[in-house]
Coordinates of C-alpha atoms in Angstrom, one line a residue:
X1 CA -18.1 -2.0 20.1
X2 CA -20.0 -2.1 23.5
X3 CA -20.6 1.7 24.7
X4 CA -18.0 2.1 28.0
X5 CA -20.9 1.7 30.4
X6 CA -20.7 -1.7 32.2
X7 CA -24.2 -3.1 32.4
X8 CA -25.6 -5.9 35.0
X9 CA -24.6 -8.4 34.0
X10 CA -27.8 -10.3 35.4
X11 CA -29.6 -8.5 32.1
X12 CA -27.2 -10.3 29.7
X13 CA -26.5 -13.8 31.2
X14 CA -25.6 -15.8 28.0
X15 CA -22.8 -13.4 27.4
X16 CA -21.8 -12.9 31.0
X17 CA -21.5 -17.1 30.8
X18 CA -19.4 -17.0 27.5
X19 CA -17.4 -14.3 28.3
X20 CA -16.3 -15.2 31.9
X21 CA -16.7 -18.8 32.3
X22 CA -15.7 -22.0 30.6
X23 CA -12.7 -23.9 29.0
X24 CA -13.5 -21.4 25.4
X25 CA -13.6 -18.1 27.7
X26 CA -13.3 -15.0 25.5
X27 CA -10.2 -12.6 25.8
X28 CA -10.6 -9.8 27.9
X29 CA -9.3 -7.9 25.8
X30 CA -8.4 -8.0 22.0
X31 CA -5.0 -9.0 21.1
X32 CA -4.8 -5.4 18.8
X33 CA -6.7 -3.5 22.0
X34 CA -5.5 0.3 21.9
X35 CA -6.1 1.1 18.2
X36 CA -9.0 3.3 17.4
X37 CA -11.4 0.4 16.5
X38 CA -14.3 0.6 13.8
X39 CA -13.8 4.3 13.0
X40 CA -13.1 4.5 9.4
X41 CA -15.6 4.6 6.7
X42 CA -15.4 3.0 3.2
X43 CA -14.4 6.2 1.7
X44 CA -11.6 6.5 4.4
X45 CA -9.6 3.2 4.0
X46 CA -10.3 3.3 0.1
X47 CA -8.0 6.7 0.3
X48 CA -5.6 4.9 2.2
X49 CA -5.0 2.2 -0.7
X50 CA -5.2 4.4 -3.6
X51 CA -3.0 7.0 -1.8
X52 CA -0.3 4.0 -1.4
X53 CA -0.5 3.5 -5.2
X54 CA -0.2 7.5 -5.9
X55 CA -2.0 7.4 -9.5
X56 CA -1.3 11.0 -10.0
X57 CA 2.4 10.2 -10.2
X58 CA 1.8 7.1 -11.7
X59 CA -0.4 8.1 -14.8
X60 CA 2.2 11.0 -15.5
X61 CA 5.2 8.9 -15.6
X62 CA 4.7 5.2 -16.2
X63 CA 3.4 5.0 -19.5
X64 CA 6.1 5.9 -20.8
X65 CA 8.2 3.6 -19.4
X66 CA 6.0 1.2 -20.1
X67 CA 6.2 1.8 -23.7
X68 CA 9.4 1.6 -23.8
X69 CA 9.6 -2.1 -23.3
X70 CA 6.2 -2.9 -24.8
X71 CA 6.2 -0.6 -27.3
X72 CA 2.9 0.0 -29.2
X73 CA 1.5 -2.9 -26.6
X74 CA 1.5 -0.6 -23.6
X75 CA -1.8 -0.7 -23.0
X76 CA -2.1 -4.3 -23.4
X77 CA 0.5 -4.6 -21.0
X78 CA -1.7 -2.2 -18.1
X79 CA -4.6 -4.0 -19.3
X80 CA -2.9 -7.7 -18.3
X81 CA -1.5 -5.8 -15.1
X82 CA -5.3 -4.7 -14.0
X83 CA -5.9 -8.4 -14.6
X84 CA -3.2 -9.6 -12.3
X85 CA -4.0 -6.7 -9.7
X86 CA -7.7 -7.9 -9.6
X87 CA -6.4 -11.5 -8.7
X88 CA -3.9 -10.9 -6.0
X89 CA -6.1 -8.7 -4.7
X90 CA -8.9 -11.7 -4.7
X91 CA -6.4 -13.7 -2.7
X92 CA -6.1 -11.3 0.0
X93 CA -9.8 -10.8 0.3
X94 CA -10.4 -14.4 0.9
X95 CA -8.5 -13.2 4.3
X96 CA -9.8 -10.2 5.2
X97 CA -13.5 -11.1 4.7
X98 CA -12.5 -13.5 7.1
X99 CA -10.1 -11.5 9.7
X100 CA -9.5 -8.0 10.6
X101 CA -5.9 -7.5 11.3
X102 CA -3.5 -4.4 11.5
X103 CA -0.3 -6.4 9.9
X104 CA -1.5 -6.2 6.5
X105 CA -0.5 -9.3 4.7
X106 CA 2.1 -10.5 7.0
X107 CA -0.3 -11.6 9.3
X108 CA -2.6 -13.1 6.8
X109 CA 0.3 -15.0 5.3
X110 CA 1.0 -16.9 8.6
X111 CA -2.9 -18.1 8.4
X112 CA -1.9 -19.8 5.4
X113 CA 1.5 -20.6 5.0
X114 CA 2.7 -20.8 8.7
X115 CA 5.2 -17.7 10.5
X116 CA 8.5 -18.6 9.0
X117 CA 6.4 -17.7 5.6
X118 CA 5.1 -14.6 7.7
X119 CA 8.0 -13.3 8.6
X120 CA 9.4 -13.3 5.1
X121 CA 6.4 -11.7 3.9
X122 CA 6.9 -9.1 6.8
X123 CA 10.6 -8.5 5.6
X124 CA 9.3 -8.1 2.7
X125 CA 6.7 -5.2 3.4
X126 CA 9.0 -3.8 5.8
X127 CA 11.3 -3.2 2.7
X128 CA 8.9 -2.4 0.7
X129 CA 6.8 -0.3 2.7
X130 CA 9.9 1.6 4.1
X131 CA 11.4 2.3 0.6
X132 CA 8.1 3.6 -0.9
X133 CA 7.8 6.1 2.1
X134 CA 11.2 7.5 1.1
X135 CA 10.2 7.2 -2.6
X136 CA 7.1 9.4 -1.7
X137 CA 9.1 12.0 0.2
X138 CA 11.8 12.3 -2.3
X139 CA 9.1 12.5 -5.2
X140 CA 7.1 15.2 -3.4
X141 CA 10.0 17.1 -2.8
X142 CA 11.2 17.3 -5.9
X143 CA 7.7 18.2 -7.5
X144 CA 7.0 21.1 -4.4
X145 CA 10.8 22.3 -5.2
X146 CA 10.2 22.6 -9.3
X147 CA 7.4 24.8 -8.1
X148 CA 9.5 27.2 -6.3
X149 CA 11.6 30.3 -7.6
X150 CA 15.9 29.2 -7.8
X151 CA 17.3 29.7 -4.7
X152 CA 14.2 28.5 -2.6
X153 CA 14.9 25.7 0.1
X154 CA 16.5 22.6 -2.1
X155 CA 14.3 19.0 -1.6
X156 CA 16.5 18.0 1.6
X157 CA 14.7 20.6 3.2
X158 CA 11.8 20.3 1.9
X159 CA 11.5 16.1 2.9
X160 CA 12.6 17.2 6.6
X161 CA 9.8 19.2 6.5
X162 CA 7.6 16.9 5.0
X163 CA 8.5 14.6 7.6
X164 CA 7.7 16.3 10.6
X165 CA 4.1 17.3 9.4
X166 CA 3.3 13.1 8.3
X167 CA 4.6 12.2 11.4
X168 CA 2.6 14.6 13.3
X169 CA -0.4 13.8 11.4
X170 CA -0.3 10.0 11.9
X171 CA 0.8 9.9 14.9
X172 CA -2.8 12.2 15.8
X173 CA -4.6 9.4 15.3
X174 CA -6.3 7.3 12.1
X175 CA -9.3 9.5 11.7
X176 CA -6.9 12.5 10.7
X177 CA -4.3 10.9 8.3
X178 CA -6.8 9.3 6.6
X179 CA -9.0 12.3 6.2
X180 CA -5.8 14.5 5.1
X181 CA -5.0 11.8 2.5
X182 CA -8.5 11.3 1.1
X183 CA -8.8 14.6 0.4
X184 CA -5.3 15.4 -0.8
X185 CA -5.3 12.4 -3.2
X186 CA -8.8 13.1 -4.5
X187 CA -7.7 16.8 -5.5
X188 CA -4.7 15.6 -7.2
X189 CA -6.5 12.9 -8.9
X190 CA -9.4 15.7 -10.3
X191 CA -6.4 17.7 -11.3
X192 CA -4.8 15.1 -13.4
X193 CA -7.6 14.2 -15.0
X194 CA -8.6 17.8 -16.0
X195 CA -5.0 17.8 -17.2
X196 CA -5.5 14.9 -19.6
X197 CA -9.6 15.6 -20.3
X198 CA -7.6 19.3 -21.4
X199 CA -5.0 17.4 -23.9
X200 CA -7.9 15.2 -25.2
X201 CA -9.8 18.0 -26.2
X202 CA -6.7 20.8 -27.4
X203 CA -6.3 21.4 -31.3
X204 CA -5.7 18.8 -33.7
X205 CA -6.5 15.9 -31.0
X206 CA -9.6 14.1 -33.5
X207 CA -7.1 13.7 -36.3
X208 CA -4.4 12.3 -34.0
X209 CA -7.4 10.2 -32.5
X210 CA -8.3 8.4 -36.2
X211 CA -4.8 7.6 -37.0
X212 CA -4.0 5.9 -33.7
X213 CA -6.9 3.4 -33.8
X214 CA -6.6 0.4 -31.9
X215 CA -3.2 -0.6 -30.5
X216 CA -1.0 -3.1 -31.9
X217 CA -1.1 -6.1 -29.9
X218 CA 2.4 -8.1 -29.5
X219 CA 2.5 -11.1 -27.3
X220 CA 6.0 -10.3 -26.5
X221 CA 5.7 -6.7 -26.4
X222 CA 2.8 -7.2 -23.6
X223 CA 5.0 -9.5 -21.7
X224 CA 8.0 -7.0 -22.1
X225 CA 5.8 -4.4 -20.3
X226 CA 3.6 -6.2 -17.7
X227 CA 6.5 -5.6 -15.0
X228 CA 6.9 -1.8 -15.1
X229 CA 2.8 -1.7 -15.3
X230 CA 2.7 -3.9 -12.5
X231 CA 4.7 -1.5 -10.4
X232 CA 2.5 0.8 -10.5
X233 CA -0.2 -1.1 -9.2
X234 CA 2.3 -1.0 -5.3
X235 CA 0.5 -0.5 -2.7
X236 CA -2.9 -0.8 -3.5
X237 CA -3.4 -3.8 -0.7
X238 CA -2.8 -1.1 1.8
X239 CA -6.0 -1.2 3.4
X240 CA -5.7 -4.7 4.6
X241 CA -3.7 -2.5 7.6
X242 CA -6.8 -0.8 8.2
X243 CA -9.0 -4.1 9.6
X244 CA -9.4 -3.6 12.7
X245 CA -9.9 0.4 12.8
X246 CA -12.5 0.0 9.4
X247 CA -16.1 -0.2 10.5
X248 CA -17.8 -3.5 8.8
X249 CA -13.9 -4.2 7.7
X250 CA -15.1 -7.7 6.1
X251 CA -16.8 -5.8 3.5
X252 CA -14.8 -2.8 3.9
X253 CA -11.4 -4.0 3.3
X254 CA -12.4 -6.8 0.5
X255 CA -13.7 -4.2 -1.5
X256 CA -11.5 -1.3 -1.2
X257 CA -8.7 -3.2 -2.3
X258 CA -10.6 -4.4 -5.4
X259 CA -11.9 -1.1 -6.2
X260 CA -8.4 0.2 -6.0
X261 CA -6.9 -2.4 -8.3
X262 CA -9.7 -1.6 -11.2
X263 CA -10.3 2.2 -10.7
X264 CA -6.1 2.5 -10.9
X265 CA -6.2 0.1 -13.7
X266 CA -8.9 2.7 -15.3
X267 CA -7.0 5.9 -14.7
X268 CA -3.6 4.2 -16.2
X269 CA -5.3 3.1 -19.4
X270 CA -7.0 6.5 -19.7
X271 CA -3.6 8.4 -19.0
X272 CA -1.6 5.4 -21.5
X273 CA -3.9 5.9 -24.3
X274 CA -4.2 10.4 -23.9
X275 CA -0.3 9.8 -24.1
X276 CA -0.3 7.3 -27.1
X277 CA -2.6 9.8 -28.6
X278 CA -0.3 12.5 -27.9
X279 CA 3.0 11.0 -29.2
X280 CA 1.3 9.3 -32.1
X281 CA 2.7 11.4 -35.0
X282 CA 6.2 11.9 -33.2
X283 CA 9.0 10.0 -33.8
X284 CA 9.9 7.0 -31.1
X285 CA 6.3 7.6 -29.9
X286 CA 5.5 7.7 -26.1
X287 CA 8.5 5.0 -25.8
X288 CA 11.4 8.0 -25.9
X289 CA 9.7 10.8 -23.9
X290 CA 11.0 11.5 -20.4
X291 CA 8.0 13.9 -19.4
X292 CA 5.5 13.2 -21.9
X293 CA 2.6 15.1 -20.0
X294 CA 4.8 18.3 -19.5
X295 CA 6.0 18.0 -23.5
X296 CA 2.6 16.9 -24.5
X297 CA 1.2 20.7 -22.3
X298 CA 3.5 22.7 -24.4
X299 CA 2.8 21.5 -27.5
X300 CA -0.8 22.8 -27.5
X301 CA 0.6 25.8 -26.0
X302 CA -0.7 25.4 -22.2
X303 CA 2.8 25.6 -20.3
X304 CA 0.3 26.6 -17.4
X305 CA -0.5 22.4 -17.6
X306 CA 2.8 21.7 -16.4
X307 CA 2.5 24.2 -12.8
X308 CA -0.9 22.2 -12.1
X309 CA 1.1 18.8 -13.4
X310 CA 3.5 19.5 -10.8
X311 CA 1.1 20.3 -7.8
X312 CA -1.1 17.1 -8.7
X313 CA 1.8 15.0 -8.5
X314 CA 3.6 16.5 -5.4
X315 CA 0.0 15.9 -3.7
X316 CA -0.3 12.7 -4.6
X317 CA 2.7 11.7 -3.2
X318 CA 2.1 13.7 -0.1
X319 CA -0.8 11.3 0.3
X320 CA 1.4 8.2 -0.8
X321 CA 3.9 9.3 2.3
X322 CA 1.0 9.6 4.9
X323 CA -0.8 5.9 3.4
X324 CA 2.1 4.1 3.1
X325 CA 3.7 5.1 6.5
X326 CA 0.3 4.0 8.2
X327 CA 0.7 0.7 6.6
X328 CA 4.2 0.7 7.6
X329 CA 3.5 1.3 11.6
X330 CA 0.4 -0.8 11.6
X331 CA 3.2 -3.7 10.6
X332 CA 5.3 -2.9 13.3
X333 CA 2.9 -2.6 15.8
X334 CA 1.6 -6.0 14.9
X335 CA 5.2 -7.4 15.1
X336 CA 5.4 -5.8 18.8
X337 CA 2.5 -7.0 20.0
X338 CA 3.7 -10.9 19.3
X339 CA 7.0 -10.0 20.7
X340 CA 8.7 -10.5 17.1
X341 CA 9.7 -6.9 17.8
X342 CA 10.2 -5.3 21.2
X343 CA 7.1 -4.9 22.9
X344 CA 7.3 -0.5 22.6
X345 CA 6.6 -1.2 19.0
X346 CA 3.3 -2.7 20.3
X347 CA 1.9 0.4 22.4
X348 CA -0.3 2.5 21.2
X349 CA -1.2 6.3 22.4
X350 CA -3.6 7.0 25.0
X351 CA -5.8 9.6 23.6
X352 CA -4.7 9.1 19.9
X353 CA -4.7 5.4 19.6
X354 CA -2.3 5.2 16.8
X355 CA 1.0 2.8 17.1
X356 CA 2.7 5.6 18.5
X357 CA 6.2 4.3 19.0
X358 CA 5.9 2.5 15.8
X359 CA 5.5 5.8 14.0
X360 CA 8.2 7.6 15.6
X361 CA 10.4 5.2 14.5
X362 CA 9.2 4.6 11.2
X363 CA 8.5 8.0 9.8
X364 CA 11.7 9.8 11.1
X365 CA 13.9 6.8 9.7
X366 CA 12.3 6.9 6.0
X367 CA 12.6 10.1 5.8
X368 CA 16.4 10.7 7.1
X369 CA 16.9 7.3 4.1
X370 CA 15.6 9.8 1.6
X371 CA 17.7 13.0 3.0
X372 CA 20.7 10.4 3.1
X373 CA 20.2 9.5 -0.4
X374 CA 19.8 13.7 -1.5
X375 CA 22.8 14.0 0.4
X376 CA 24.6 11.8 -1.6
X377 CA 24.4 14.5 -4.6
X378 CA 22.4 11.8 -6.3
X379 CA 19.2 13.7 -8.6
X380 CA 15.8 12.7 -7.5
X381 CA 15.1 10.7 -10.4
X382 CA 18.2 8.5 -9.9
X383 CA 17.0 7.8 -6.3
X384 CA 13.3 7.5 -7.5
X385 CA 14.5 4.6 -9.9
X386 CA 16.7 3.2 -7.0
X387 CA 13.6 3.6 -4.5
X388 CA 11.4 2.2 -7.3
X389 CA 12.7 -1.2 -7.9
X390 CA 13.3 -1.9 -3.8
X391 CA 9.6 -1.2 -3.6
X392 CA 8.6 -3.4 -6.1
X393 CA 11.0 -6.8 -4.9
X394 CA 9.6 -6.2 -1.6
X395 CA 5.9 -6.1 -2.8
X396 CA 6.3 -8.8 -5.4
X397 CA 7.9 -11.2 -2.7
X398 CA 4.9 -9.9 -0.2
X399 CA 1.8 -10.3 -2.7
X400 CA 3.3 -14.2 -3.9
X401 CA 3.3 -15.0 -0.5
X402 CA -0.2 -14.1 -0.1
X403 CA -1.3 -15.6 -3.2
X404 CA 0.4 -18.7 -2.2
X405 CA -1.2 -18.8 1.3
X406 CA -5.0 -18.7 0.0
X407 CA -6.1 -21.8 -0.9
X408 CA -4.1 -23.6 1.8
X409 CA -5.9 -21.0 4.2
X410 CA -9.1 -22.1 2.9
X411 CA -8.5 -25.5 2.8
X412 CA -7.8 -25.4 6.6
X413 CA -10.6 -24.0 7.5
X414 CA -12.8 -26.3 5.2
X415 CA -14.1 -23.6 2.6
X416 CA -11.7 -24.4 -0.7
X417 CA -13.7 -24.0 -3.9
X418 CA -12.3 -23.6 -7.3
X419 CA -12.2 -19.9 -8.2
X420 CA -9.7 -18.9 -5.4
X421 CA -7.7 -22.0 -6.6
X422 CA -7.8 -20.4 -10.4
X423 CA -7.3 -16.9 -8.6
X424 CA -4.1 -18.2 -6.5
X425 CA -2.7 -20.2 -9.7
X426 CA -2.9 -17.8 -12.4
X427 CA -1.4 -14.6 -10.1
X428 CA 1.4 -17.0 -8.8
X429 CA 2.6 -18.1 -11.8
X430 CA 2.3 -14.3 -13.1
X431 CA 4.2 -13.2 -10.1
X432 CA 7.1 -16.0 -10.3
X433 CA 7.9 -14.9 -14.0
X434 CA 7.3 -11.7 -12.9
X435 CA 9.9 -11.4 -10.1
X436 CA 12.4 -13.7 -11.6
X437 CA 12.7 -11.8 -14.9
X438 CA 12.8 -8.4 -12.8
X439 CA 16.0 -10.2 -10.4
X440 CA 17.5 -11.5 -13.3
X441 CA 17.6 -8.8 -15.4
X442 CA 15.9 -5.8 -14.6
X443 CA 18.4 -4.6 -11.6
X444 CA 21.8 -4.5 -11.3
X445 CA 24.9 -6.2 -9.4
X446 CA 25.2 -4.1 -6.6
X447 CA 21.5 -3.7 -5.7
X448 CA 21.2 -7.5 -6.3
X449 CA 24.2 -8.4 -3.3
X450 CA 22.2 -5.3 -1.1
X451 CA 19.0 -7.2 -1.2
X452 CA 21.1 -10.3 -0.7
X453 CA 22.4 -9.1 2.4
X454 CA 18.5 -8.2 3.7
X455 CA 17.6 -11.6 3.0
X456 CA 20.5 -12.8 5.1
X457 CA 19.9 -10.5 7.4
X458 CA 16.1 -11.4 7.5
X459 CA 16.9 -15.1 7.9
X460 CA 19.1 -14.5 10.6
X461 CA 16.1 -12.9 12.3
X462 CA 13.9 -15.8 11.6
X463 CA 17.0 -18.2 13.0
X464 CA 16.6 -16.3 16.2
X465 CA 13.2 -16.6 16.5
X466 CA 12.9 -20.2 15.7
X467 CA 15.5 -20.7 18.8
X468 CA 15.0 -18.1 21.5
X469 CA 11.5 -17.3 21.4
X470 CA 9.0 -20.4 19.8
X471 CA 6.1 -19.2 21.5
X472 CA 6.1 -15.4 19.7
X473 CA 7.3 -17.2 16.9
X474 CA 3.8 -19.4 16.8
X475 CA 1.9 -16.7 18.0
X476 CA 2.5 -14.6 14.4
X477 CA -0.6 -13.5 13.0
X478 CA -2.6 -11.6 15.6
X479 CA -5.9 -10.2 14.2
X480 CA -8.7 -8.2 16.3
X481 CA -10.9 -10.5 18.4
X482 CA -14.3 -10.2 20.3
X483 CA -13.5 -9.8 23.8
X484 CA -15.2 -9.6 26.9
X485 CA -14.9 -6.1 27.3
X486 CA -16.4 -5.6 24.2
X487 CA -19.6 -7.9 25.3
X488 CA -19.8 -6.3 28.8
X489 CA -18.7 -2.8 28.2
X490 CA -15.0 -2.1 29.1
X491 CA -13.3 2.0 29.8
X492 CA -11.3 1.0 26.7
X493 CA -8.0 2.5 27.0
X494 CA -4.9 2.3 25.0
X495 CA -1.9 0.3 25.9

């Protein structure tokens, strides 16, 4: 970015030519002006994509439900899920070392596979991303409330709360949030591990060690379990929001979405195989444990385990609400700024430039869908599982999308070779099986005829679109741009 002094223009003549004159004329201004451009660090919009993920949460609760479709394969089946991981997240990189844009994959999609392909990918982060942020809040509520004496303020409370202060936060500007959540997820993450390095090293941990060996590998067991291990591999794309406000964001984005992918993959096959360990001796194994980290604590007599277990978790959540809900706004802005939306989603604040109206919509709404479901006298982990399998439709349909979309993205632009075409294949096909055997027969009826009714709902949308406004329609996939102002030096303001 230019500094906000305008020089004379006599002193830079080639780009007072290019930016002001001619058939190819720059854009005054870019199409995503009023965000806080090139501000974040690598270090920043990594925490935003491993917040989305929340690994703390994850390593203390999926392997076990893993196992209990793969069985003694679990850790085949995370080790197959890092695979897949690794390749979508491949695909999306061939974008964003190419573009820097604040709609995540629904405006890389439309560079690929056109907007009516975009705007199912953005229905489809718009579910996804909105049901993860009420996930979050539900799951940190329930963690912060098993931390507080009987009596105390119930979770309902405690996610109205939590609402006001992540919508405070974001809306304050990117810097902030994604401060707050590298911090807060990097504690939690130290904490869980010093949980699991603790149960590694407690009594009677070598001879469990030698008797587990290496695990049993079943082709169907693997298969069985790649799903659930995929889930919790949600939300790691979330820094391809974060484009245009990521300083260097064709290296920064790229590779904190791949570093995401394997370091998660690394903390899930740690935390499967300390709870393999664990449960090797007991009968059922991992595969019938509903807390296994919290049984695992007591049985070598550190109960304390479970209070720290419980703070990591509720952190990482916490983190998960702020990431994910920055994702989510940055979509909506994006769909405001082409008109998809109404334009207020497209305005950003003046002194914070974050998507301000998108955030006071966004935040507010997931979290009054997770008081709505407490309300309903429904137990956290009933909503959780509910919550859980919206968020992973939506991301499945979102990441084969994307995956789809490479190659014919690169073959446009005249730079197709044959490792994105392997990359694209593979996670397609993995993603197809994927999502069909998780419609099919991991969800029941009346979830199946609610996400029935988004999709009619969402292709009612696109109908509209497609008749009453053609030009936003074709205008879907804005992505940060070098403008004039940013050549000649511009009071850069937000819209």
């Amino acid at each position: 970015m230019a500094d906000h002094r305008r020089p004379d223009l006599a002193t830079y003549p080639e780009q007072a030519a290019a930016a002001t004159t001619g058939r190819h004329r720059l854009r005054y201004r870019s199409p995503v002006d009023g965000l806080d451009r090139r501000k974040l660090g690598f270090a920043e919009v990594l925490g935003q994509s491993v917040s989305a993920t929340a690994p703390t949460a994850a390593m203390a609760t999926t392997p076990a439900i893993v196992a209990a479709t793969a069985g003694p394969a679990a850790i085949w089946s995370f080790l197959v899920a890092t695979v897949v991981a690794l390749l979508v997240g491949a695909c999306i990189g061939q974008f964003t070392r190419r573009m820097a844009a604040a709609g995540s994959l629904y405006s890389i999609t439309a560079k690929g596979l056109g907007p009516l392909a975009a705007l199912a990918s953005g229905a489809a982060l718009l579910l996804g991303y909105g049901a993860l942020t009420a996930l979050a809040y539900v799951g940190a509520a329930a963690y912060l409330s098993a931390l507080l004496p009987p009596g105390w303020p119930v979770p309902i409370a405690i996610v109205l709360v939590l609402t006001g202060v992540a919508t405070v936060l974001i809306r304050r500007g990117v810097r902030l949030s994604a401060r707050v959540v590298f911090v807060v997820e990097a504690v939690s993450i130290v904490l869980m591990l010093a949980i699991f390095a603790t149960l590694l090293t407690s009594s009677g941990a070598a001879d469990r060690f030698a008797r587990l060996g290496v695990p049993s590998f079943s082709l169907r067991g693997v298969a069985s379990g790649v799903l659930p291990a995929l889930g919790a591999f949600i939300g790691f794309e979330a820094a391809a929001a974060f484009g245009v406000e990521a300083k260097r964001p064709f290296q920064t984005v790229p590779r904190a979405i791949l570093w995401t992918a394997g370091g998660s993959g690394v903390l899930f096959l740690f935390a499967c195989y300390v709870q393999e360990l664990g449960f090797s001796s007991t009968p059922g194994g991992l595969a019938g444990q509903t807390e296994p980290v919290a049984s695992l604590a007591v049985a070598a007599h550190m109960p304390w385990l479970s209070a720290l277990l419980n703070i990591g978790i509720a952190m990482s959540f916490f983190a998960s609400v702020l990431a994910t809900g920055n994702a989510l706004a940055r979509v909506l802005f994006s769909m405001g700024r082409e008109g998809v939306l109404p334009r207020a989603f497209g305005t950003t604040h003046p002194r914070f430039r974050s998507p301000s109206v998108a955030i006071a919509v966004a935040m507010p709404a997931a979290g009054l869908i997770a008081a709505g479901y407490l309300l309903t006298g429904a137990s956290p982990t009933q909503i959780l599982q509910v919550l859980i399998a919206t968020t992973v439709f939506g991301y499945l349909v979102a990441y084969l999308l994307v995956c789809l979309a490479a190659p014919l993205f690169l073959r446009r632009i005249g730079e197709l070779t044959r490792g994105p075409v392997v990359a694209a294949a593979v996670s397609s096909l993995v993603l197809v099986v994927v999502l069909g055997f998780f419609v099919t027969s991991g969800v029941s009826g009346e979830m199946l005829r609610a996400w029935a009714g988004l999709v009619v709902l969402a292709a009612a949308w696109a109908g509209w679109l497609a008749l009453r406004r053609r030009p936003q329609l074709a205008a879907i996939g804005v992505y940060d741009e070098t403008s004039a102002a940013d050549l000649l030096g511009s009071q850069d303001t937000g819209r």
